[in-house]
XYZ file of C-alpha atoms in Angstrom:
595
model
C -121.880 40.021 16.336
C -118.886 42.423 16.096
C -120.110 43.643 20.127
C -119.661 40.279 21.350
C -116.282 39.077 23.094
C -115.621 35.552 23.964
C -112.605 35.107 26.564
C -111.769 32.852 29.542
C -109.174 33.412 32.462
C -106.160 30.653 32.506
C -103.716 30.224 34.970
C -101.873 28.632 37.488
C -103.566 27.287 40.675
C -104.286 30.231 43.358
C -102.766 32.704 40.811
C -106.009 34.876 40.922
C -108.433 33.766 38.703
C -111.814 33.736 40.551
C -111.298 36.603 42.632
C -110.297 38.164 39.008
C -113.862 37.330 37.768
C -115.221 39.295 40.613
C -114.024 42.238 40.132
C -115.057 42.182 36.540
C -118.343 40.789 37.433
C -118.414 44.025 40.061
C -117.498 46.807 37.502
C -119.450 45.864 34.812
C -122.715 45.372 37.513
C -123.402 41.929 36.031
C -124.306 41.050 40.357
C -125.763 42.848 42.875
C -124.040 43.967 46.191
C -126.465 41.922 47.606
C -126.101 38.420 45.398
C -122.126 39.187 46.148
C -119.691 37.097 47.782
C -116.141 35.918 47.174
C -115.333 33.129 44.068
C -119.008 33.995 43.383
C -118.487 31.748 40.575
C -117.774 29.023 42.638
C -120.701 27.771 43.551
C -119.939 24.301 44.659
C -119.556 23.798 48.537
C -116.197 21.835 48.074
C -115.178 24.532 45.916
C -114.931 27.076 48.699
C -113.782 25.183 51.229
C -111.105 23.662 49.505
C -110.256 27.617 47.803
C -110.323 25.542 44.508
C -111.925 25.735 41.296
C -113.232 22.289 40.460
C -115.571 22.991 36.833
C -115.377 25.803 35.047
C -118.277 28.952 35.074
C -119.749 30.705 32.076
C -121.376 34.402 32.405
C -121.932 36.729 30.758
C -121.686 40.506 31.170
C -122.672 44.107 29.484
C -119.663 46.545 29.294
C -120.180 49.846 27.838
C -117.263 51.969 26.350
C -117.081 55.124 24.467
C -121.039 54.575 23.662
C -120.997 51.254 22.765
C -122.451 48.367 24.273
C -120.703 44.925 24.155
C -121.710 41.899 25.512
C -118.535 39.590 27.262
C -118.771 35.964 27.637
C -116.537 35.033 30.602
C -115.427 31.641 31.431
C -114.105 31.380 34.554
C -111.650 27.396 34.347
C -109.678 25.608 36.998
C -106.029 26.079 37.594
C -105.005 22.460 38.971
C -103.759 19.691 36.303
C -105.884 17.591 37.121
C -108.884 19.382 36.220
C -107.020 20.459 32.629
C -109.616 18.844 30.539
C -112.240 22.044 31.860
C -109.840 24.387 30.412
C -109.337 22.809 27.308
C -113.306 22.955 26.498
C -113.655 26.457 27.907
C -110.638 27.489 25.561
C -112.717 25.618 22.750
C -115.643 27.887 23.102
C -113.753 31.159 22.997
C -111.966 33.653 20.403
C -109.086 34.828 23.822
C -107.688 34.380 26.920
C -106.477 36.215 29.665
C -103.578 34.946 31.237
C -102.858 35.593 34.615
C -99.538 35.578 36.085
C -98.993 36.206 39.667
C -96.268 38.990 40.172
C -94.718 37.432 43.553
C -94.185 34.025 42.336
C -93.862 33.843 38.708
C -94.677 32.039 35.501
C -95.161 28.078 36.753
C -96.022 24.574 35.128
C -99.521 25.274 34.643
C -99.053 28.734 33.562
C -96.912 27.118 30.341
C -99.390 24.366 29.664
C -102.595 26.430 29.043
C -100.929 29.332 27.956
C -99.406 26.371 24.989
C -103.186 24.772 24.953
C -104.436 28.470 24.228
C -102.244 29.077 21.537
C -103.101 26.222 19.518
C -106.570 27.029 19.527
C -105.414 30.558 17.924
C -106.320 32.642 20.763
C -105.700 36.432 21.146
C -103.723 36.682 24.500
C -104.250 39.452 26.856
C -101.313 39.245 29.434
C -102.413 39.963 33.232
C -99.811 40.519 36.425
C -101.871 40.054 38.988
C -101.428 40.625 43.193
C -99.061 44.247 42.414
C -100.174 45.239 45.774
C -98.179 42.586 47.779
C -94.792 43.113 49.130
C -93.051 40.460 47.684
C -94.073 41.476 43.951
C -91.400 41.172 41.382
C -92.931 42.715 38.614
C -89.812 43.460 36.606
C -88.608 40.380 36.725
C -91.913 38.209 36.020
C -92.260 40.752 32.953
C -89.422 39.730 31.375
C -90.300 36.045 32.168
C -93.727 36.926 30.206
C -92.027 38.375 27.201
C -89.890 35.435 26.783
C -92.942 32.890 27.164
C -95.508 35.246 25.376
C -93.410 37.092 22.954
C -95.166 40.343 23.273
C -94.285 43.991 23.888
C -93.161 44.898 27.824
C -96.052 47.820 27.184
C -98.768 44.776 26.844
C -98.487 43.700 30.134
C -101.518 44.598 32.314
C -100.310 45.893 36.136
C -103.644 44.433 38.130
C -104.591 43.643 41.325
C -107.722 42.006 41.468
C -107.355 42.201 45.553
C -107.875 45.723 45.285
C -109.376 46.335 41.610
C -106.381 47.879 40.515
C -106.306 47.639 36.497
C -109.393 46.206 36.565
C -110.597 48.977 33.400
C -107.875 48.470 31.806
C -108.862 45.308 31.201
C -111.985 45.425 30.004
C -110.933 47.990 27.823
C -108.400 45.905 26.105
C -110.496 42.485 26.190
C -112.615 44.746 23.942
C -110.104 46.329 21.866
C -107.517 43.146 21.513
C -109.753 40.359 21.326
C -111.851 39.674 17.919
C -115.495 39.025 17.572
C -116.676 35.625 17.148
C -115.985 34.438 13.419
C -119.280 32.565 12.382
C -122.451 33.946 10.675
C -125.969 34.059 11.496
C -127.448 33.278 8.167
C -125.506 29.656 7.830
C -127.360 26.491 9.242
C -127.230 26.171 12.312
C -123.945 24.615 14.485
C -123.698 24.719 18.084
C -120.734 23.496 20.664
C -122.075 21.725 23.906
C -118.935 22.470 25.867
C -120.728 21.334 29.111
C -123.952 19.817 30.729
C -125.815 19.498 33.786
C -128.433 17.652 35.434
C -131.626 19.156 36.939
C -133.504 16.797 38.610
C -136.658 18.728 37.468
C -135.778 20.242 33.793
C -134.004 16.985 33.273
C -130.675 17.777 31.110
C -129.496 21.227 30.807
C -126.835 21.643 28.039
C -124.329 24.761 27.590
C -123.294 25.163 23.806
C -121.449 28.164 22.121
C -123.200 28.786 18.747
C -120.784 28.782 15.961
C -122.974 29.767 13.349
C -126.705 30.254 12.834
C -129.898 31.255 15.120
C -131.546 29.056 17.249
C -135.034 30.203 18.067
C -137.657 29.136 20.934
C -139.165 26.042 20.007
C -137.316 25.294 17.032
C -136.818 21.326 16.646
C -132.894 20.862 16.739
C -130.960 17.441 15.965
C -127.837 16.366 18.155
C -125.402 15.382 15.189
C -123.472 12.528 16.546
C -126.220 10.679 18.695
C -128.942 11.454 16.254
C -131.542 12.049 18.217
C -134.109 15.125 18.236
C -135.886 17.380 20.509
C -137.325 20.359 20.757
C -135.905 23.572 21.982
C -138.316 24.028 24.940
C -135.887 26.802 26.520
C -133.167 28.942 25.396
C -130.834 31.277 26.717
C -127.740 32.931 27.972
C -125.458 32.580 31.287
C -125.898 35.584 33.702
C -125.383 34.496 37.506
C -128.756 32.840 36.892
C -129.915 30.954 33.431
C -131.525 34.243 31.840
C -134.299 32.956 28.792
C -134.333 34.597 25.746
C -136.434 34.222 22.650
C -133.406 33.624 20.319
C -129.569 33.458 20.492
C -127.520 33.810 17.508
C -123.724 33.486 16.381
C -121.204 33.831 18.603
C -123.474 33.763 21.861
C -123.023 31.295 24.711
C -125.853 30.286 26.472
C -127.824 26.927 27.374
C -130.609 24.726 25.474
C -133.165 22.573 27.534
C -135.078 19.732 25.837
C -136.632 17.650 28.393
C -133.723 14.805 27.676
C -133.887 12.569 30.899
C -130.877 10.158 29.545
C -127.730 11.118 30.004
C -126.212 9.011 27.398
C -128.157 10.916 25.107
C -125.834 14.332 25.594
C -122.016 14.076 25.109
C -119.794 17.192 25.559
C -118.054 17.733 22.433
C -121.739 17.548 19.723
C -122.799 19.618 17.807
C -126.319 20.600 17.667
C -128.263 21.469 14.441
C -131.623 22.376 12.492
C -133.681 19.124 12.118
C -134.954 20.690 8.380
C -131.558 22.832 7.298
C -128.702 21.003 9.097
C -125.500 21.814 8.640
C -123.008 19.852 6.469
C -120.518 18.555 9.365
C -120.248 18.735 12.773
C -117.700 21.044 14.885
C -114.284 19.445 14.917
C -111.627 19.947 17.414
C -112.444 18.210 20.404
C -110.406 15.152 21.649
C -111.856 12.851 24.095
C -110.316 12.749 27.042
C -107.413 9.616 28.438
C -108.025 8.999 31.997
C -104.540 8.369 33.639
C -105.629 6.857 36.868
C -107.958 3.665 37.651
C -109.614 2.774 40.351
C -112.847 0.790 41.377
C -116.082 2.378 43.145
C -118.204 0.141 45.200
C -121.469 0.286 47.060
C -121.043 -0.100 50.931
C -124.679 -2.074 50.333
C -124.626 -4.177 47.223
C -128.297 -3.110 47.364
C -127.231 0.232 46.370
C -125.332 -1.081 43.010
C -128.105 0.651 40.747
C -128.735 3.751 42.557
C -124.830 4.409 42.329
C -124.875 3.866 38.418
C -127.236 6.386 37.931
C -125.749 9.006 40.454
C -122.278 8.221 38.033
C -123.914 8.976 35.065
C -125.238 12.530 36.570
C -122.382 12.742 37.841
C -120.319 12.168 34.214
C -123.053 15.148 32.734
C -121.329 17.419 34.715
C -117.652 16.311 34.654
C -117.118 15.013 31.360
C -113.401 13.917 32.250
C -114.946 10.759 34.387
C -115.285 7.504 32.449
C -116.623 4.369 34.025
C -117.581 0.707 33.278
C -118.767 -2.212 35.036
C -116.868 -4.619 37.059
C -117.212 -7.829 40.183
C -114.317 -8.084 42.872
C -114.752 -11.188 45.382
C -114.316 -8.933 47.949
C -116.424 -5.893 47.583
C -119.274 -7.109 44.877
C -120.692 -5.373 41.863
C -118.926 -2.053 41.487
C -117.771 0.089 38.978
C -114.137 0.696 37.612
C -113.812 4.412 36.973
C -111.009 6.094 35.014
C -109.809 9.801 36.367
C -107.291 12.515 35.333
C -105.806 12.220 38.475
C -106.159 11.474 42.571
C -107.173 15.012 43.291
C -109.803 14.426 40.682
C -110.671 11.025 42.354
C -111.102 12.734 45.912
C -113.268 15.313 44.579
C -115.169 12.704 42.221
C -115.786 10.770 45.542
C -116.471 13.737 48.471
C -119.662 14.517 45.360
C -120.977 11.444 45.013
C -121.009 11.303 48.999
C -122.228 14.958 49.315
C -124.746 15.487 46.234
C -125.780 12.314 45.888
C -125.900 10.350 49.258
C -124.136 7.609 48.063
C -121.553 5.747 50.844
C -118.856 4.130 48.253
C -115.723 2.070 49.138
C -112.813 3.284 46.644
C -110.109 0.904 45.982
C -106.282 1.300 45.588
C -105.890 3.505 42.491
C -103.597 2.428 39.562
C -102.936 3.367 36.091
C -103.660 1.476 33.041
C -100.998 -0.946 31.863
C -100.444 -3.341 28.441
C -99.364 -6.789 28.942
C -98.175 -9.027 25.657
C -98.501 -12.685 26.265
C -96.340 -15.630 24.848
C -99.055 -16.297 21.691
C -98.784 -12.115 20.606
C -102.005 -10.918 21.918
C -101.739 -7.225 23.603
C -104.451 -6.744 27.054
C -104.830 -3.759 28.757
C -105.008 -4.003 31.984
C -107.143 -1.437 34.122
C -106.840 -3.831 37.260
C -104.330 -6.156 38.911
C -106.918 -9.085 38.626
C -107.092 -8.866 35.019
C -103.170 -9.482 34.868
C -102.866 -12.673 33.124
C -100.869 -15.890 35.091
C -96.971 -15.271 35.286
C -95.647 -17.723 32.917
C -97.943 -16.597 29.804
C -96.765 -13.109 30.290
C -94.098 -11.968 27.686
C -93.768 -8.849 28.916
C -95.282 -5.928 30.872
C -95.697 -2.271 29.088
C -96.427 1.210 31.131
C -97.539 4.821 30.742
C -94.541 7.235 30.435
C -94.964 11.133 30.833
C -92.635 14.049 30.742
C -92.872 15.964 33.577
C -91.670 19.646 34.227
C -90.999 20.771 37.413
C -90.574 24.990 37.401
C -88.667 25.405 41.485
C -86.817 28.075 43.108
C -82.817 27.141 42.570
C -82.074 26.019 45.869
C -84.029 23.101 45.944
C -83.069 21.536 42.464
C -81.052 19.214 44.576
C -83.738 17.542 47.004
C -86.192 17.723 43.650
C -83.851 15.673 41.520
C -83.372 12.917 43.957
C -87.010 12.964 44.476
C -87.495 12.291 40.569
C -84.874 9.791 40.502
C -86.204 7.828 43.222
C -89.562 7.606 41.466
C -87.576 6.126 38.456
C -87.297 9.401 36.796
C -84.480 10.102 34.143
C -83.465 14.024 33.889
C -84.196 15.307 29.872
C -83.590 19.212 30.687
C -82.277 21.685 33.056
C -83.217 25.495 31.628
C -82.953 28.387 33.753
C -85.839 30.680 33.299
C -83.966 33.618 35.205
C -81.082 33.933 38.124
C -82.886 31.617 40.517
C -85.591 29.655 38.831
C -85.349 26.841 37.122
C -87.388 24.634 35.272
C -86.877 20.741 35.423
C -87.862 18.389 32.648
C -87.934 14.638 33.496
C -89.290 11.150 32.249
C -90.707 8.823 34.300
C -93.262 6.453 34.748
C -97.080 7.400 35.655
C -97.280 4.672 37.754
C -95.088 6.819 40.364
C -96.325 9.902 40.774
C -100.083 8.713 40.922
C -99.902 8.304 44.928
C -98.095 10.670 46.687
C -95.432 12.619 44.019
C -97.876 15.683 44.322
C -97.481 16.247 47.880
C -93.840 15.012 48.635
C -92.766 17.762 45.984
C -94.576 20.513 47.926
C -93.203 19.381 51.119
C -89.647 19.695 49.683
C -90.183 22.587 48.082
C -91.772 24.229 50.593
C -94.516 25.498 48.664
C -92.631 27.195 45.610
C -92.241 24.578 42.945
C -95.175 23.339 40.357
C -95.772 20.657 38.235
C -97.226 19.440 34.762
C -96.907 16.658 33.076
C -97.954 15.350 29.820
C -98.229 11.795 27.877
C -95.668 10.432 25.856
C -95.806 6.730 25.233
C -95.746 3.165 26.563
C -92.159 1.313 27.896
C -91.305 -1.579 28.784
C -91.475 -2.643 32.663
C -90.010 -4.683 35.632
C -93.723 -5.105 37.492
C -95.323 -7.561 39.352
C -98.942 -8.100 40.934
C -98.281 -7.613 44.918
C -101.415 -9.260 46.682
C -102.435 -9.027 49.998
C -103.148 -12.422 51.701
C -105.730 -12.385 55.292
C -105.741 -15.885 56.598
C -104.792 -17.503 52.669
C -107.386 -15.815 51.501
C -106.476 -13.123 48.682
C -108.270 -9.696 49.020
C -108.539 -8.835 45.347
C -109.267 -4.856 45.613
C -105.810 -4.470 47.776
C -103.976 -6.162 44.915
C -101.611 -3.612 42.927
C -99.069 -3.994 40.218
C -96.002 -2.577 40.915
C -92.568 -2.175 40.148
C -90.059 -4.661 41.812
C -87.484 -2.975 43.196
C -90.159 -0.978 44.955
C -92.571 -3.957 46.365
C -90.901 -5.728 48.962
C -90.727 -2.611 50.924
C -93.972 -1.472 50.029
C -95.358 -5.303 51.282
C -94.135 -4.560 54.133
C -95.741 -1.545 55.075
C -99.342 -2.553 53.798
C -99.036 -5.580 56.398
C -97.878 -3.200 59.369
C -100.455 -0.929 58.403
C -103.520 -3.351 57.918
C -102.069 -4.894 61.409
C -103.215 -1.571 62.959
C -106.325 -1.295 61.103
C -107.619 -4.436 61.200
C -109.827 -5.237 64.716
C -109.017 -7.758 66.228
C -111.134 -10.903 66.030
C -111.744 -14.318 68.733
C -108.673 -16.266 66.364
C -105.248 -15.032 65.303
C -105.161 -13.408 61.233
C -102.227 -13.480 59.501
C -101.410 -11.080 56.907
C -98.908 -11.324 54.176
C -97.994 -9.926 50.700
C -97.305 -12.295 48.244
C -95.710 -12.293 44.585
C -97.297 -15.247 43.700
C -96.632 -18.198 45.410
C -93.923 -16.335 47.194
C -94.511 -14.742 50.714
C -92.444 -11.190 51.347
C -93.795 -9.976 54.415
C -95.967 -11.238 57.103
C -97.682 -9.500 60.164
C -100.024 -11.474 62.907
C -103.147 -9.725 64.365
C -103.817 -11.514 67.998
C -106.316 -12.939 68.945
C -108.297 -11.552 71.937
C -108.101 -14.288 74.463
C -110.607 -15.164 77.587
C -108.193 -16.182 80.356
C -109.436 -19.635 80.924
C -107.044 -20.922 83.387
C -108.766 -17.312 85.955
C -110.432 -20.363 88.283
C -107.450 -22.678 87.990
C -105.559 -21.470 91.442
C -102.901 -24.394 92.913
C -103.384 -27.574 91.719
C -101.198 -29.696 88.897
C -100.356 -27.262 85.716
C -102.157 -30.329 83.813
C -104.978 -28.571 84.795
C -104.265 -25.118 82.947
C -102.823 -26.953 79.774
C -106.103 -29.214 79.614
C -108.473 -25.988 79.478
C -105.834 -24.204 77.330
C -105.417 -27.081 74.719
C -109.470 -27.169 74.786
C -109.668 -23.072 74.168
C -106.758 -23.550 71.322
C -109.349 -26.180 69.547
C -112.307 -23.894 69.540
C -109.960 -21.337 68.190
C -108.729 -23.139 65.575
C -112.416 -24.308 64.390
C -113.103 -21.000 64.571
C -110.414 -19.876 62.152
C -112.022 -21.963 59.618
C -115.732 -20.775 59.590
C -114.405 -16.878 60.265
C -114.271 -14.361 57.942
C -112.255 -11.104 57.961
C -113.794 -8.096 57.542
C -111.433 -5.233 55.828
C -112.591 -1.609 57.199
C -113.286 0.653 54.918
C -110.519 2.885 56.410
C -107.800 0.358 55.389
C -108.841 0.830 51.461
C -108.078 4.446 52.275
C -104.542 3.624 54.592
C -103.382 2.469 51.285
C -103.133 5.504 49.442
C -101.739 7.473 52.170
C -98.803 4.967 53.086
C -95.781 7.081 53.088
């Protein structure tokens, strides 16, 4: 046990991490030149083409130094918030971390929050400036910003570039040296840590643990603590770029466990796995379940297709543990499911999979965050969706999500950042200046407003160079009402949202100019309005397309024309009452994108 090394890379998005893994993955020949590509770890399409790490990669490698051979267990984790749940079970199954710091832009948010998620798990920390070879490296300056954060010697720093494999021995070299061996012992029972899962469509359930203490042989039968259910080890093994079997894996390895489970209700991330005759006496502790922070409902394009999309969620769920889902009707779109996410990045990607791994065409609806109403006789609701708001006058009052966000920007555009924040109801907590141009922005504001488009506005006004993590603090009390969309009188329940008032009237406004444009147009006129309640606040008219009726009326008495135009305006109007509306799907979308 004392050759093995646990670590995983953390850092801020596009700091350097998976190109980082390759060149470790490169010296220590864990992949052949001709397996080899860029982000090898990434092995999801969207992955590469969005130059993102979406789920985190385990692998392991065989260094050798001064004689010795020692085995490294490398988990590779994402850098954007959203996916910060990954990184918090990757950190879970590892004794330290390298942290990765880019030298030409800095320390940023994301940097601070794993780097503070990594320290409470009691990790050695190996710090890493990576990209030395560009220009624009600082690497003075981001050194001192390191010492301050990490509080270790100047002399600890790595110089790296993984670019050009500068450092790159160095690093192994201290990953062995700095970090220690995993803690547990082979003769206890047996306790393992699923830290992830996937589904193989002919192995059935494939589950990656970390084994804490004990050996788990070929064959053995195993019991999953909290579901109770048992199985037999059919295969076992560790990670290399391929599953690699193995007639036994002992304490402190990470590797994978197959058992023929077909239900994926059966596996949850976060068990522990143990002996069916010597069990151990608890399972692993340590591992929160995750709070989803945005809501939003998933719908079959066919209601026909209602099952087959509940079983591609649950797959889907195996792999991303972070997604959590329940049933739910709208009038408008059918049986569907309401589906809780860390974030919309994490919704876009949750949706492009289900559309690209499992064939499924789904209609998303306008995401919102999860609020608490208290009515007039003391009972508390939460409310995942407008519809489940209860009527105005037994409402007492309306409760929402807070966070505390910090904002780390270049000096010059504190200005344009702040009224950004303040617009979005944000109160400033703290101004700190991490050195002579960099600050680092702590505000308070609602959930609610930075679940659409905060993300994006802040990079446009930033112009790249600020970053941003935010954490959960508690409920407050809110100014909201339920904004609903009426076509023709009739409400459109999955366009509803609950919003903030100051904020809804304009927002009304631009869902009706929006839908106007979206909307085709149909043989009657369709109005469209937002409503708060019984009041209307906006209202926009689609025309209808017209067959010029009068075209053989030339000369004559204009009685004439108005007799066949009265007679078309009838038929219209009948026609407005058996008509329906269709919404496009592309409207559901409009929504989140309104500017």
């Amino acid at each position: 046990m004392d050759k093995i090394r646990n670590f995983c890379i953390i850092a801020h998005i596009d700091h350097g991490k998976s190109t980082l893994a390759d060149r470790l993955l490169e010296r220590t020949h864990t992949i052949s030149e001709r397996d080899f590509q860029a982000q090898v770890l990434d092995d999801m399409d969207l992955e590469r083409e969005r130059g993102i790490t979406i789920k985190s990669h385990a692998i392991q490698m065989e260094y050798e130094q001064d004689g010795e051979r020692y085995c490294l267990n490398l988990i590779d984790t994402p850098g954007h918030v959203d996916f910060s749940y990954e990184v918090s079970r990757s950190i879970a199954a590892c004794e330290g971390a390298l942290l990765v710091v880019d030298a030409s832009q800095g320390i940023q948010a994301q940097t601070i929050s794993n780097l503070y998620m990594a320290l409470d798990h009691n990790l050695e920390i190996i710090p890493v400036l990576n990209k030395m070879d560009m220009i624009s490296a600082m690497p003075e300056e981001v050194k001192d910003d390191i010492v301050d954060l990490v509080g270790c010697d100047r002399s600890a720093i790595i110089e790296a570039s993984a670019k050009t494999g500068m450092g790159i021995d160095t690093i192994l070299s201290e990953i062995v040296r700095r970090i220690p061996p995993p803690a547990g012992s082979p003769d206890e029972p047996l306790q393992a840590l699923i830290f992830d899962s996937i589904f193989n469509s002919f192995r059935g359930i494939i589950a990656y643990i970390k084994i804490i203490n004990g050996t788990l042989n070929r064959g053995d039968k195993v019991k999953f603590v909290n579901t109770g259910h048992e199985y037999n080890a059919e295969e076992i093994g560790v990670l290399k770029l391929r599953q690699d079997p193995r007639e036994v894996i002992g304490a402190g390895d990470v590797g994978y466990i197959i058992s023929g489970i077909k239900t994926s209700s059966e596996v949850k991330v976060g068990d522990t796995i143990t002996h069916v005759k010597n069990p151990c006496d608890k399972a692993i502790s340590g591992f929160e379940d995750v709070k989803p922070m945005v809501f939003a409902g998933i719908y079959p394009v066919d209601a026909d297709d209602y099952e087959d999309l509940r079983i591609s969620i649950e797959k889907l769920q195996l792999n991303d543990a972070s997604l959590s889902f329940i049933p739910e009707s709208s009038a408008a779109l059918g049986f569907g499911f309401r589906c809780g996410f860390l974030g919309l990045l994490h919704m876009e990607i949750i949706q492009e999979r289900l559309d690209r791994e499992f064939d499924m065409d789904v209609i998303t609806t306008v995401p919102n965050v999860s609020f608490k109403a208290f009515t007039t006789k003391g009972e508390e609701i939460d409310v995942h969706n407008p519809s489940g708001l209860p009527p105005v006058n037994h409402i007492e009052r309306i409760e929402e999500p807070y966070i505390i966000a910090q904002v780390i920007t270049l000096s010059e555009y504190v200005g344009s950042i702040m009224n950004l924040c303040i617009d979005r109801r944000g109160t400033l907590k703290n101004q700190v200046y991490l050195s002579r141009d960099r600050v680092e922005l702590t505000f308070e504001m609602p959930l609610a407003e930075i679940v659409f488009d905060f993300y994006d506005k802040l990079k446009s006004i930033s112009k790249g160079y600020a970053s941003f993590d935010y954490y959960y603090t508690a409920y407050q009390k809110a100014d909201l009402v339920r904004l609903d969309i009426l076509l023709n009188g009739e409400m459109v329940d999955a366009l509803s949202t609950l919003i903030y008032r100051g904020h809804a009237y304009e927002f009304g406004r631009k869902m009706c100019i929006k839908l106007k444009e979206l909307i085709p147009r149909q043989q009657f006129d369709i109005a469209i309005q937002a409503a708060i309640g019984a009041k209307i606040i906006s209202r926009e008219t689609v025309k209808a397309v017209r067959k010029d009726v009068t075209a053989k009326c030339y000369g004559g008495d204009i009685t004439r024309k108005r007799k066949l135009l009265e007679k078309q305006k009838k038929g219209k109007k009948r026609m407005r009452q058996v008509g329906n509306v269709e919404v496009p799907q592309q409207a559901f979308l409009a929504v989140l994108k309104l500017d």
